PDB file of C-alpha atoms and ligand atoms in Angstrom:
ATOM      1  CA  VAL A   9    -145.166 157.022 -80.127  1.00 97.00           C
ATOM      2  CA  ARG A  10    -147.330 155.073 -82.616  1.00 97.00           C
ATOM      3  CA  ARG A  11    -149.667 152.577 -80.998  1.00 98.00           C
ATOM      4  CA  LEU A  12    -150.110 149.450 -83.085  1.00 98.00           C
ATOM      5  CA  GLU A  13    -151.913 146.195 -82.409  1.00 98.00           C
ATOM      6  CA  ARG A  14    -150.979 143.933 -85.331  1.00 98.00           C
ATOM      7  CA  PHE A  15    -147.643 142.247 -86.080  1.00 98.00           C
ATOM      8  CA  ALA A  16    -147.964 143.101 -89.781  1.00 98.00           C
ATOM      9  CA  ASP A  17    -148.497 146.811 -89.022  1.00 98.00           C
ATOM     10  CA  VAL A  18    -145.256 146.953 -87.018  1.00 98.00           C
ATOM     11  CA  ARG A  19    -143.345 145.193 -89.828  1.00 98.00           C
ATOM     12  CA  ARG A  20    -144.724 147.732 -92.306  1.00 98.00           C
ATOM     13  CA  GLU A  21    -144.042 150.819 -90.156  1.00 98.00           C
ATOM     14  CA  ARG A  22    -140.544 150.127 -88.921  1.00 97.00           C
ATOM     15  CA  ARG A  23    -137.555 151.846 -90.578  1.00 97.00           C
ATOM     16  CA  GLY A  24    -133.860 150.930 -90.466  1.00 98.00           C
ATOM     17  CA  THR A  25    -132.687 148.720 -87.627  1.00 98.00           C
ATOM     18  CA  THR A  26    -135.264 147.644 -85.054  1.00 98.00           C
ATOM     19  CA  ALA A  27    -134.801 147.061 -81.334  1.00 99.00           C
ATOM     20  CA  LEU A  28    -137.508 145.353 -79.315  1.00 99.00           C
ATOM     21  CA  VAL A  29    -138.144 145.801 -75.592  1.00 99.00           C
ATOM     22  CA  PRO A  30    -140.665 143.121 -74.571  1.00 99.00           C
ATOM     23  CA  THR A  31    -142.681 144.046 -71.450  1.00 98.00           C
ATOM     24  CA  MET A  32    -145.876 143.201 -69.643  1.00 98.00           C
ATOM     25  CA  GLY A  33    -146.512 146.895 -69.013  1.00 97.00           C
ATOM     26  CA  PHE A  34    -146.811 148.916 -65.806  1.00 96.00           C
ATOM     27  CA  LEU A  35    -143.446 150.338 -66.762  1.00 97.00           C
ATOM     28  CA  HIS A  36    -140.822 151.444 -64.272  1.00 98.00           C
ATOM     29  CA  GLU A  37    -137.275 152.785 -64.480  1.00 98.00           C
ATOM     30  CA  GLY A  38    -135.925 149.271 -65.133  1.00 98.00           C
ATOM     31  CA  HIS A  39    -137.964 149.028 -68.347  1.00 98.00           C
ATOM     32  CA  LEU A  40    -137.170 152.628 -69.283  1.00 98.00           C
ATOM     33  CA  SER A  41    -133.432 152.040 -69.028  1.00 98.00           C
ATOM     34  CA  LEU A  42    -133.898 149.191 -71.550  1.00 98.00           C
ATOM     35  CA  VAL A  43    -135.868 151.509 -73.850  1.00 99.00           C
ATOM     36  CA  GLU A  44    -133.102 154.135 -73.624  1.00 98.00           C
ATOM     37  CA  ALA A  45    -130.445 151.520 -74.454  1.00 98.00           C
ATOM     38  CA  ALA A  46    -132.588 150.331 -77.385  1.00 98.00           C
ATOM     39  CA  ALA A  47    -133.021 153.905 -78.644  1.00 98.00           C
ATOM     40  CA  ALA A  48    -129.258 154.468 -78.525  1.00 98.00           C
ATOM     41  CA  ALA A  49    -128.691 151.366 -80.671  1.00 98.00           C
ATOM     42  CA  ALA A  50    -131.483 151.249 -83.270  1.00 98.00           C
ATOM     43  CA  ASP A  51    -133.599 153.437 -85.568  1.00 98.00           C
ATOM     44  CA  THR A  52    -136.963 151.924 -84.642  1.00 98.00           C
ATOM     45  CA  VAL A  53    -137.669 151.057 -81.010  1.00 99.00           C
ATOM     46  CA  VAL A  54    -140.651 148.801 -80.429  1.00 99.00           C
ATOM     47  CA  VAL A  55    -141.891 148.411 -76.856  1.00 98.00           C
ATOM     48  CA  SER A  56    -144.292 145.494 -76.650  1.00 98.00           C
ATOM     49  CA  LEU A  57    -146.912 145.467 -73.945  1.00 98.00           C
ATOM     50  CA  PHE A  58    -148.642 142.151 -73.474  1.00 98.00           C
ATOM     51  CA  VAL A  59    -149.582 140.415 -70.232  1.00 98.00           C
ATOM     52  CA  ASN A  60    -148.899 136.896 -71.431  1.00 98.00           C
ATOM     53  CA  PRO A  61    -151.377 134.455 -69.867  1.00 97.00           C
ATOM     54  CA  LEU A  62    -149.266 131.471 -70.941  1.00 97.00           C
ATOM     55  CA  GLN A  63    -146.470 132.298 -68.451  1.00 97.00           C
ATOM     56  CA  PHE A  64    -148.637 132.717 -65.332  1.00 95.00           C
ATOM     57  CA  ASP A  65    -148.723 129.575 -63.222  1.00 89.00           C
ATOM     58  CA  ASP A  66    -151.085 131.269 -60.733  1.00 90.00           C
ATOM     59  CA  PRO A  67    -154.410 132.595 -62.144  1.00 92.00           C
ATOM     60  CA  ALA A  68    -154.772 135.036 -59.193  1.00 92.00           C
ATOM     61  CA  ASP A  69    -151.387 136.570 -60.092  1.00 91.00           C
ATOM     62  CA  LEU A  70    -152.594 137.079 -63.687  1.00 94.00           C
ATOM     63  CA  ASP A  71    -155.887 138.670 -62.564  1.00 94.00           C
ATOM     64  CA  ARG A  72    -154.271 141.221 -60.313  1.00 93.00           C
ATOM     65  CA  TYR A  73    -151.222 141.975 -62.478  1.00 93.00           C
ATOM     66  CA  PRO A  74    -151.088 145.816 -62.521  1.00 94.00           C
ATOM     67  CA  ARG A  75    -152.055 147.530 -65.780  1.00 94.00           C
ATOM     68  CA  ASP A  76    -151.935 151.176 -66.950  1.00 95.00           C
ATOM     69  CA  PRO A  77    -151.538 151.302 -70.763  1.00 96.00           C
ATOM     70  CA  GLU A  78    -152.032 155.080 -71.119  1.00 97.00           C
ATOM     71  CA  ARG A  79    -149.260 155.840 -68.682  1.00 97.00           C
ATOM     72  CA  ASP A  80    -147.071 153.143 -70.287  1.00 97.00           C
ATOM     73  CA  ALA A  81    -147.484 154.798 -73.709  1.00 98.00           C
ATOM     74  CA  ALA A  82    -146.421 158.203 -72.349  1.00 98.00           C
ATOM     75  CA  LEU A  83    -143.442 156.782 -70.443  1.00 98.00           C
ATOM     76  CA  ALA A  84    -142.268 154.623 -73.355  1.00 98.00           C
ATOM     77  CA  GLY A  85    -142.518 157.564 -75.783  1.00 98.00           C
ATOM     78  CA  ASP A  86    -140.540 159.861 -73.476  1.00 98.00           C
ATOM     79  CA  ALA A  87    -137.812 157.213 -73.123  1.00 98.00           C
ATOM     80  CA  GLY A  88    -137.399 156.944 -76.916  1.00 98.00           C
ATOM     81  CA  ALA A  89    -139.858 154.296 -78.111  1.00 98.00           C
ATOM     82  CA  THR A  90    -141.180 154.866 -81.617  1.00 98.00           C
ATOM     83  CA  ILE A  91    -143.814 152.111 -81.560  1.00 98.00           C
ATOM     84  CA  LEU A  92    -145.881 150.756 -78.687  1.00 98.00           C
ATOM     85  CA  PHE A  93    -147.125 147.319 -79.742  1.00 98.00           C
ATOM     86  CA  SER A  94    -150.040 146.266 -77.564  1.00 98.00           C
ATOM     87  CA  PRO A  95    -151.678 143.325 -79.305  1.00 98.00           C
ATOM     88  CA  PRO A  96    -155.061 141.970 -78.290  1.00 98.00           C
ATOM     89  CA  PRO A  97    -154.888 138.344 -77.090  1.00 97.00           C
ATOM     90  CA  ASP A  98    -156.198 136.982 -80.413  1.00 97.00           C
ATOM     91  CA  GLU A  99    -153.304 138.573 -82.325  1.00 98.00           C
ATOM     92  CA  VAL A 100    -150.778 136.671 -80.220  1.00 98.00           C
ATOM     93  CA  TYR A 101    -152.866 133.527 -79.737  1.00 98.00           C
ATOM     94  CA  PRO A 102    -155.356 133.191 -82.625  1.00 97.00           C
ATOM     95  CA  ALA A 103    -155.792 129.658 -81.262  1.00 96.00           C
ATOM     96  CA  PRO A 104    -154.377 128.007 -78.147  1.00 93.00           C
ATOM     97  CA  PRO A 105    -150.833 127.144 -79.294  1.00 94.00           C
ATOM     98  CA  ALA A 106    -150.396 123.437 -79.995  1.00 96.00           C
ATOM     99  CA  VAL A 107    -146.698 124.012 -80.679  1.00 97.00           C
ATOM    100  CA  ARG A 108    -144.800 125.557 -77.772  1.00 97.00           C
ATOM    101  CA  VAL A 109    -141.168 126.281 -77.025  1.00 98.00           C
ATOM    102  CA  ILE A 110    -139.809 124.173 -74.158  1.00 97.00           C
ATOM    103  CA  PRO A 111    -136.570 125.741 -72.938  1.00 97.00           C
ATOM    104  CA  GLY A 112    -134.944 122.583 -71.538  1.00 96.00           C
ATOM    105  CA  PRO A 113    -132.317 122.598 -68.760  1.00 98.00           C
ATOM    106  CA  PRO A 114    -131.789 126.411 -68.548  1.00 98.00           C
ATOM    107  CA  GLY A 115    -135.459 126.688 -67.577  1.00 98.00           C
ATOM    108  CA  ASP A 116    -135.536 123.749 -65.166  1.00 97.00           C
ATOM    109  CA  GLY A 117    -134.075 124.972 -61.843  1.00 97.00           C
ATOM    110  CA  MET A 118    -134.765 128.005 -59.656  1.00 98.00           C
ATOM    111  CA  GLU A 119    -137.820 129.830 -61.071  1.00 98.00           C
ATOM    112  CA  GLY A 120    -138.549 126.923 -63.411  1.00 98.00           C
ATOM    113  CA  SER A 121    -138.974 124.408 -60.602  1.00 97.00           C
ATOM    114  CA  ARG A 122    -141.140 126.777 -58.501  1.00 97.00           C
ATOM    115  CA  ARG A 123    -143.300 127.995 -61.378  1.00 96.00           C
ATOM    116  CA  PRO A 124    -144.220 124.981 -63.553  1.00 95.00           C
ATOM    117  CA  GLY A 125    -144.687 125.952 -67.201  1.00 96.00           C
ATOM    118  CA  HIS A 126    -143.521 129.526 -66.637  1.00 98.00           C
ATOM    119  CA  PHE A 127    -140.469 129.453 -68.904  1.00 98.00           C
ATOM    120  CA  ALA A 128    -142.274 127.536 -71.640  1.00 98.00           C
ATOM    121  CA  GLY A 129    -144.814 130.374 -71.580  1.00 98.00           C
ATOM    122  CA  VAL A 130    -142.070 133.009 -71.707  1.00 98.00           C
ATOM    123  CA  ALA A 131    -140.111 131.217 -74.432  1.00 98.00           C
ATOM    124  CA  THR A 132    -143.241 130.683 -76.540  1.00 98.00           C
ATOM    125  CA  VAL A 133    -144.347 134.325 -76.419  1.00 98.00           C
ATOM    126  CA  VAL A 134    -140.814 135.645 -76.975  1.00 99.00           C
ATOM    127  CA  ALA A 135    -140.447 133.338 -80.008  1.00 98.00           C
ATOM    128  CA  LYS A 136    -143.725 134.738 -81.337  1.00 98.00           C
ATOM    129  CA  LEU A 137    -142.537 138.325 -80.766  1.00 98.00           C
ATOM    130  CA  PHE A 138    -139.240 137.559 -82.531  1.00 98.00           C
ATOM    131  CA  ALA A 139    -141.031 135.892 -85.458  1.00 98.00           C
ATOM    132  CA  GLY A 140    -143.840 138.429 -85.734  1.00 98.00           C
ATOM    133  CA  LEU A 141    -141.837 141.635 -85.245  1.00 98.00           C
ATOM    134  CA  GLN A 142    -138.484 140.521 -86.690  1.00 98.00           C
ATOM    135  CA  PRO A 143    -136.289 142.789 -84.540  1.00 98.00           C
ATOM    136  CA  ASP A 144    -132.513 143.000 -84.994  1.00 98.00           C
ATOM    137  CA  ARG A 145    -131.959 143.249 -81.223  1.00 98.00           C
ATOM    138  CA  ALA A 146    -134.030 142.607 -78.136  1.00 99.00           C
ATOM    139  CA  HIS A 147    -133.388 144.037 -74.670  1.00 99.00           C
ATOM    140  CA  PHE A 148    -134.172 142.156 -71.439  1.00 98.00           C
ATOM    141  CA  GLY A 149    -133.429 143.059 -67.811  1.00 98.00           C
ATOM    142  CA  ARG A 150    -130.766 141.212 -65.830  1.00 98.00           C
ATOM    143  CA  LYS A 151    -133.181 141.296 -62.867  1.00 98.00           C
ATOM    144  CA  ASP A 152    -134.841 138.250 -64.460  1.00 98.00           C
ATOM    145  CA  ALA A 153    -131.508 136.479 -64.717  1.00 98.00           C
ATOM    146  CA  GLN A 154    -132.747 133.005 -65.604  1.00 98.00           C
ATOM    147  CA  GLN A 155    -135.192 134.439 -68.146  1.00 98.00           C
ATOM    148  CA  LEU A 156    -132.294 136.267 -69.823  1.00 98.00           C
ATOM    149  CA  VAL A 157    -130.389 132.975 -70.099  1.00 98.00           C
ATOM    150  CA  VAL A 158    -133.465 131.150 -71.436  1.00 98.00           C
ATOM    151  CA  VAL A 159    -134.112 133.856 -74.039  1.00 98.00           C
ATOM    152  CA  SER A 160    -130.455 133.993 -75.093  1.00 98.00           C
ATOM    153  CA  ARG A 161    -130.477 130.229 -75.625  1.00 98.00           C
ATOM    154  CA  LEU A 162    -133.831 130.444 -77.429  1.00 98.00           C
ATOM    155  CA  ALA A 163    -132.356 132.911 -79.951  1.00 98.00           C
ATOM    156  CA  ALA A 164    -129.155 130.886 -80.397  1.00 98.00           C
ATOM    157  CA  ASP A 165    -130.649 127.386 -80.429  1.00 98.00           C
ATOM    158  CA  LEU A 166    -133.536 128.218 -82.782  1.00 98.00           C
ATOM    159  CA  SER A 167    -131.384 130.503 -85.003  1.00 98.00           C
ATOM    160  CA  PHE A 168    -133.455 133.647 -84.572  1.00 98.00           C
ATOM    161  CA  PRO A 169    -131.370 136.425 -86.138  1.00 98.00           C
ATOM    162  CA  VAL A 170    -131.824 138.575 -83.025  1.00 98.00           C
ATOM    163  CA  GLU A 171    -129.079 139.864 -80.739  1.00 98.00           C
ATOM    164  CA  VAL A 172    -130.253 139.446 -77.136  1.00 98.00           C
ATOM    165  CA  VAL A 173    -128.951 142.252 -74.907  1.00 98.00           C
ATOM    166  CA  GLY A 174    -129.104 142.382 -71.091  1.00 98.00           C
ATOM    167  CA  GLY A 175    -129.691 145.628 -69.191  1.00 98.00           C
ATOM    168  CA  PRO A 176    -128.984 146.470 -65.540  1.00 98.00           C
ATOM    169  CA  THR A 177    -131.277 145.806 -62.619  1.00 98.00           C
ATOM    170  CA  VAL A 178    -132.563 149.133 -61.320  1.00 98.00           C
ATOM    171  CA  ARG A 179    -132.912 149.449 -57.538  1.00 98.00           C
ATOM    172  CA  GLU A 180    -134.890 151.752 -55.342  1.00 97.00           C
ATOM    173  CA  GLN A 181    -132.984 154.032 -52.969  1.00 96.00           C
ATOM    174  CA  ASP A 182    -133.166 151.393 -50.226  1.00 96.00           C
ATOM    175  CA  GLY A 183    -131.851 148.609 -52.507  1.00 98.00           C
ATOM    176  CA  LEU A 184    -135.120 146.848 -53.423  1.00 98.00           C
ATOM    177  CA  ALA A 185    -134.976 145.718 -57.064  1.00 98.00           C
ATOM    178  CA  LEU A 186    -137.731 147.339 -59.120  1.00 98.00           C
ATOM    179  CA  SER A 187    -140.627 145.111 -60.079  1.00 96.00           C
ATOM    180  CA  SER A 188    -144.125 146.069 -61.178  1.00 92.00           C
ATOM    181  CA  ARG A 189    -145.425 143.798 -58.398  1.00 91.00           C
ATOM    182  CA  ASN A 190    -143.670 145.927 -55.722  1.00 93.00           C
ATOM    183  CA  VAL A 191    -146.768 148.146 -55.651  1.00 92.00           C
ATOM    184  CA  PHE A 192    -148.492 145.286 -53.797  1.00 92.00           C
ATOM    185  CA  LEU A 193    -145.902 145.164 -50.967  1.00 94.00           C
ATOM    186  CA  PRO A 194    -147.270 146.505 -47.675  1.00 91.00           C
ATOM    187  CA  SER A 195    -144.704 148.728 -45.930  1.00 91.00           C
ATOM    188  CA  ALA A 196    -143.888 146.255 -43.123  1.00 91.00           C
ATOM    189  CA  ASP A 197    -143.240 143.492 -45.673  1.00 94.00           C
ATOM    190  CA  ARG A 198    -141.268 145.920 -47.778  1.00 93.00           C
ATOM    191  CA  THR A 199    -138.929 146.690 -44.892  1.00 94.00           C
ATOM    192  CA  ALA A 200    -138.461 142.959 -44.276  1.00 96.00           C
ATOM    193  CA  ALA A 201    -137.916 142.371 -48.015  1.00 97.00           C
ATOM    194  CA  LEU A 202    -134.786 144.533 -47.962  1.00 97.00           C
ATOM    195  CA  ALA A 203    -132.927 141.583 -46.405  1.00 98.00           C
ATOM    196  CA  LEU A 204    -132.945 139.977 -49.877  1.00 98.00           C
ATOM    197  CA  SER A 205    -130.945 142.748 -51.559  1.00 98.00           C
ATOM    198  CA  ARG A 206    -128.791 143.191 -48.428  1.00 98.00           C
ATOM    199  CA  GLY A 207    -127.837 139.515 -48.533  1.00 98.00           C
ATOM    200  CA  LEU A 208    -126.982 139.694 -52.237  1.00 98.00           C
ATOM    201  CA  MET A 209    -124.905 142.846 -51.712  1.00 98.00           C
ATOM    202  CA  ALA A 210    -123.033 141.124 -48.862  1.00 98.00           C
ATOM    203  CA  ALA A 211    -122.320 138.204 -51.201  1.00 98.00           C
ATOM    204  CA  ALA A 212    -121.161 140.600 -53.944  1.00 98.00           C
ATOM    205  CA  SER A 213    -118.751 142.212 -51.479  1.00 98.00           C
ATOM    206  CA  ALA A 214    -117.511 138.781 -50.397  1.00 98.00           C
ATOM    207  CA  ALA A 215    -116.868 137.847 -54.044  1.00 98.00           C
ATOM    208  CA  GLU A 216    -114.959 141.104 -54.510  1.00 98.00           C
ATOM    209  CA  ALA A 217    -112.919 140.202 -51.419  1.00 98.00           C
ATOM    210  CA  GLY A 218    -111.998 136.802 -52.898  1.00 98.00           C
ATOM    211  CA  GLU A 219    -114.774 134.380 -51.896  1.00 98.00           C
ATOM    212  CA  ARG A 220    -115.318 131.824 -54.696  1.00 98.00           C
ATOM    213  CA  SER A 221    -117.291 129.101 -52.939  1.00 99.00           C
ATOM    214  CA  GLY A 222    -120.879 128.804 -54.175  1.00 98.00           C
ATOM    215  CA  ALA A 223    -122.049 127.438 -50.815  1.00 98.00           C
ATOM    216  CA  ALA A 224    -120.446 130.363 -48.973  1.00 99.00           C
ATOM    217  CA  LEU A 225    -121.952 132.973 -51.308  1.00 99.00           C
ATOM    218  CA  GLU A 226    -125.387 131.328 -51.164  1.00 99.00           C
ATOM    219  CA  GLY A 227    -125.053 131.063 -47.380  1.00 98.00           C
ATOM    220  CA  LEU A 228    -124.531 134.814 -46.997  1.00 98.00           C
ATOM    221  CA  VAL A 229    -127.892 135.429 -48.683  1.00 98.00           C
ATOM    222  CA  ALA A 230    -129.624 132.719 -46.639  1.00 98.00           C
ATOM    223  CA  ALA A 231    -128.237 134.096 -43.356  1.00 98.00           C
ATOM    224  CA  GLU A 232    -129.372 137.658 -44.052  1.00 98.00           C
ATOM    225  CA  VAL A 233    -132.837 136.498 -45.147  1.00 97.00           C
ATOM    226  CA  ALA A 234    -133.204 134.260 -42.069  1.00 96.00           C
ATOM    227  CA  GLY A 235    -132.144 137.084 -39.746  1.00 93.00           C
ATOM    228  CA  GLY A 236    -135.382 139.070 -39.980  1.00 84.00           C
ATOM    229  CA  GLY A 237    -137.567 136.003 -39.404  1.00 85.00           C
ATOM    230  CA  ILE A 238    -140.314 137.237 -41.767  1.00 91.00           C
ATOM    231  CA  LEU A 239    -139.024 136.253 -45.178  1.00 95.00           C
ATOM    232  CA  GLU A 240    -139.129 132.673 -46.335  1.00 97.00           C
ATOM    233  CA  LEU A 241    -136.181 131.776 -48.575  1.00 98.00           C
ATOM    234  CA  GLU A 242    -137.161 129.640 -51.572  1.00 98.00           C
ATOM    235  CA  TYR A 243    -133.653 129.373 -52.953  1.00 98.00           C
ATOM    236  CA  ALA A 244    -130.278 131.046 -53.178  1.00 98.00           C
ATOM    237  CA  VAL A 245    -128.284 129.615 -56.076  1.00 99.00           C
ATOM    238  CA  LEU A 246    -124.996 130.445 -57.778  1.00 99.00           C
ATOM    239  CA  ALA A 247    -125.588 129.605 -61.451  1.00 99.00           C
ATOM    240  CA  GLY A 248    -123.484 129.810 -64.605  1.00 98.00           C
ATOM    241  CA  ALA A 249    -124.415 132.688 -66.929  1.00 98.00           C
ATOM    242  CA  ALA A 250    -124.229 130.466 -70.030  1.00 98.00           C
ATOM    243  CA  ASP A 251    -126.726 127.793 -68.985  1.00 98.00           C
ATOM    244  CA  ALA A 252    -128.285 128.769 -65.617  1.00 98.00           C
ATOM    245  CA  ALA A 253    -127.005 125.506 -64.081  1.00 98.00           C
ATOM    246  CA  ARG A 254    -125.880 125.576 -60.447  1.00 98.00           C
ATOM    247  CA  ILE A 255    -122.100 125.764 -59.967  1.00 98.00           C
ATOM    248  CA  ALA A 256    -120.031 124.966 -56.888  1.00 98.00           C
ATOM    249  CA  ARG A 257    -117.387 127.647 -57.485  1.00 98.00           C
ATOM    250  CA  LEU A 258    -117.308 131.075 -59.055  1.00 98.00           C
ATOM    251  CA  ASP A 259    -114.974 129.978 -61.856  1.00 98.00           C
ATOM    252  CA  ARG A 260    -116.932 131.342 -64.854  1.00 98.00           C
ATOM    253  CA  PRO A 261    -119.366 134.228 -65.511  1.00 98.00           C
ATOM    254  CA  ALA A 262    -122.296 133.611 -63.173  1.00 99.00           C
ATOM    255  CA  PHE A 263    -125.198 135.058 -61.279  1.00 99.00           C
ATOM    256  CA  LEU A 264    -126.217 134.588 -57.671  1.00 99.00           C
ATOM    257  CA  ALA A 265    -130.016 134.488 -57.673  1.00 99.00           C
ATOM    258  CA  ALA A 266    -132.469 134.233 -54.810  1.00 98.00           C
ATOM    259  CA  ALA A 267    -136.226 134.112 -54.309  1.00 98.00           C
ATOM    260  CA  VAL A 268    -138.177 134.842 -51.156  1.00 98.00           C
ATOM    261  CA  ARG A 269    -141.784 134.780 -50.086  1.00 97.00           C
ATOM    262  CA  VAL A 270    -143.178 137.637 -48.042  1.00 95.00           C
ATOM    263  CA  GLY A 271    -146.872 137.842 -47.288  1.00 87.00           C
ATOM    264  CA  GLY A 272    -148.564 136.487 -50.418  1.00 86.00           C
ATOM    265  CA  LEU A 273    -145.814 137.715 -52.751  1.00 92.00           C
ATOM    266  CA  ARG A 274    -142.677 136.199 -54.260  1.00 95.00           C
ATOM    267  CA  LEU A 275    -139.685 138.456 -54.853  1.00 97.00           C
ATOM    268  CA  ILE A 276    -136.606 137.587 -56.892  1.00 98.00           C
ATOM    269  CA  ASP A 277    -133.288 139.376 -57.150  1.00 98.00           C
ATOM    270  CA  ASN A 278    -129.679 138.637 -58.125  1.00 98.00           C
ATOM    271  CA  VAL A 279    -126.177 139.953 -58.648  1.00 98.00           C
ATOM    272  CA  TRP A 280    -124.000 139.013 -61.628  1.00 98.00           C
ATOM    273  CA  LEU A 281    -120.463 137.909 -60.814  1.00 98.00           C
ATOM    274  CA  LEU A 282    -117.298 137.320 -62.830  1.00 98.00           C
ATOM    275  CA  PRO A 283    -114.584 134.790 -61.892  1.00 98.00           C
ATOM    276  CA  ASP A 284    -112.212 137.654 -60.982  1.00 98.00           C
ATOM    277  CA  GLY A 285    -114.740 138.741 -58.345  1.00 97.00           C
ATOM    278  CA  THR A 286    -116.186 141.674 -60.301  1.00 98.00           C
ATOM    279  CA  ALA A 287    -119.803 142.196 -59.217  1.00 98.00           C
ATOM    280  CA  ASP A 288    -122.646 143.843 -61.136  1.00 98.00           C
ATOM    281  CA  ARG A 289    -125.166 144.976 -58.519  1.00 98.00           C
ATOM    282  CA  GLY A 290    -127.279 147.029 -60.938  1.00 98.00           C
ATOM    283  CA  ILE A 291    -127.955 150.734 -60.551  1.00 98.00           C
ATOM    284  CA  THR A 292    -129.721 152.611 -57.749  1.00 98.00           C
ATOM    285  CA  LEU A 293    -132.235 155.417 -58.183  1.00 98.00           C
ATOM    286  CA  ASP A 294    -131.600 158.718 -56.418  1.00 96.00           C
ATOM    287  CA  ARG A 295    -135.337 159.411 -55.988  1.00 96.00           C
ATOM    288  CA  PRO A 296    -138.510 157.378 -55.414  1.00 95.00           C
ATOM    289  CA  SER A 297    -139.547 155.224 -58.352  1.00 96.00           C
ATOM    290  CA  ILE A 298    -142.277 156.362 -60.760  1.00 96.00           C
ATOM    291  CA  LEU A 299    -144.056 153.156 -59.681  1.00 94.00           C
ATOM    292  CA  TYR A 300    -145.349 155.162 -56.731  1.00 90.00           C
ATOM    293  CA  GLY A 301    -147.075 157.910 -58.681  1.00 81.00           C
ATOM    294  CA  GLY A 302    -144.277 160.025 -60.159  1.00 61.00           C
ATOM    295  CA  GLY A 303    -143.854 160.637 -63.890  1.00 53.00           C
ATOM    296  CA  PRO A 304    -146.640 161.626 -66.283  1.00 49.00           C
TER     297      PRO A 304
HETATM  298  O1  PAF B 409    -140.082 139.915 -68.368  1.00 51.91           O
HETATM  299  C1  PAF B 409    -141.248 140.054 -68.780  1.00 51.91           C
HETATM  300  O2  PAF B 409    -141.891 141.102 -68.574  1.00 51.91           O
HETATM  301  C2  PAF B 409    -141.908 138.932 -69.563  1.00 51.91           C
HETATM  302  O3  PAF B 409    -141.515 137.710 -69.068  1.00 51.91           O
HETATM  303  C3  PAF B 409    -141.681 139.034 -71.079  1.00 51.91           C
HETATM  304  C4  PAF B 409    -140.205 138.898 -71.422  1.00 51.91           C
HETATM  305  C5  PAF B 409    -142.205 140.356 -71.594  1.00 51.91           C
HETATM  306  C6  PAF B 409    -142.423 137.911 -71.812  1.00 51.91           C
HETATM  307  O4  PAF B 409    -143.797 137.982 -71.595  1.00 51.91           O
END
C-alpha cells in the first residue's frame, strides 16, 4: 500500500476507477469489509485516515480517540487498499474553513441533536475528500446510519459525481457492533451494553413477525435497555432511510437506531428494515475482533 499525504499525489497516482473508504483509523473488521467491497468494485482503493477535529463536539473524545497508523496501513493493505491517504491537518484545513457544509434536516435529529455541529463537521470533511480525491465511489458503514443518509444526500444535493455505497455493520460474537471506541469499554459496562444490540435484534424479529408500529419497535429497544438498569437510553427512533426523519410506521425503507450512555461512553447501533419486514442485522464475527490485539 502506498502512503500518501497530499490530495494532488493521490489524484496523480490513481489508475482506472477509484473507490474511497473514509475512516478515522484504528481499523476493525467493519472498516475492512468496506475495503474489501471497494477492492471488488474498483481498480484503485484509497483508504483515508484522518481524525477530523471538526466533527468532535467533545474535546476529550478527540484527545483520547485511539490511533495506530502503522497497524492501520498493514490491515488496509491486506484487505486490498492500494493507497493509504493520511493527510496532515494543514492539508485538509490549510485555514479554518469559513465555508462549511450544513446537512439540514437529515442531520438534525438523533445524533445531530445530541452532538451539536457533528454532522456539519462530517459533511464538510467528506465534501473535501470527495473534491480533493475525486473518487467514483465511496463506501460507508451502515452502523453510522444517519451519517450514511447525510453523506448520500450530500453527494446528491451538491452533485458530487460519487456513488455512495453502504456496507454492513459488523458485530462481535456477543452482538456488540464494532466501534473503535469499544476498546474503552470496561468489561462490566460491556456486558451491560449488550442490551442495546439485544433490543434491536428483538425489534428486528418483531418486524419480521409483522410489527409495523414505530412506537412498538422503539419500545422493544427501550424495554431491553431499561431492563439492566445500567444503560441510559438517549433515543430509540424508527427513521426513514431516504431522509433520516422519524416515521410512525414501517411503511418505507427505514432504520431503527438507538444510542445509549454507559459509564462515560456513548454507543450507537441500528438495524435496517424494509416495509415487508425484512431486517438487515449486519454480520457477526466468528472470532474475537482484531480490535483486541489480533491481526498484524
Ligand atoms: O465514520 C467516520 O469514521 C467519519 O465520520 C468519517 C466518515 C471518516 C468522516 O470523518
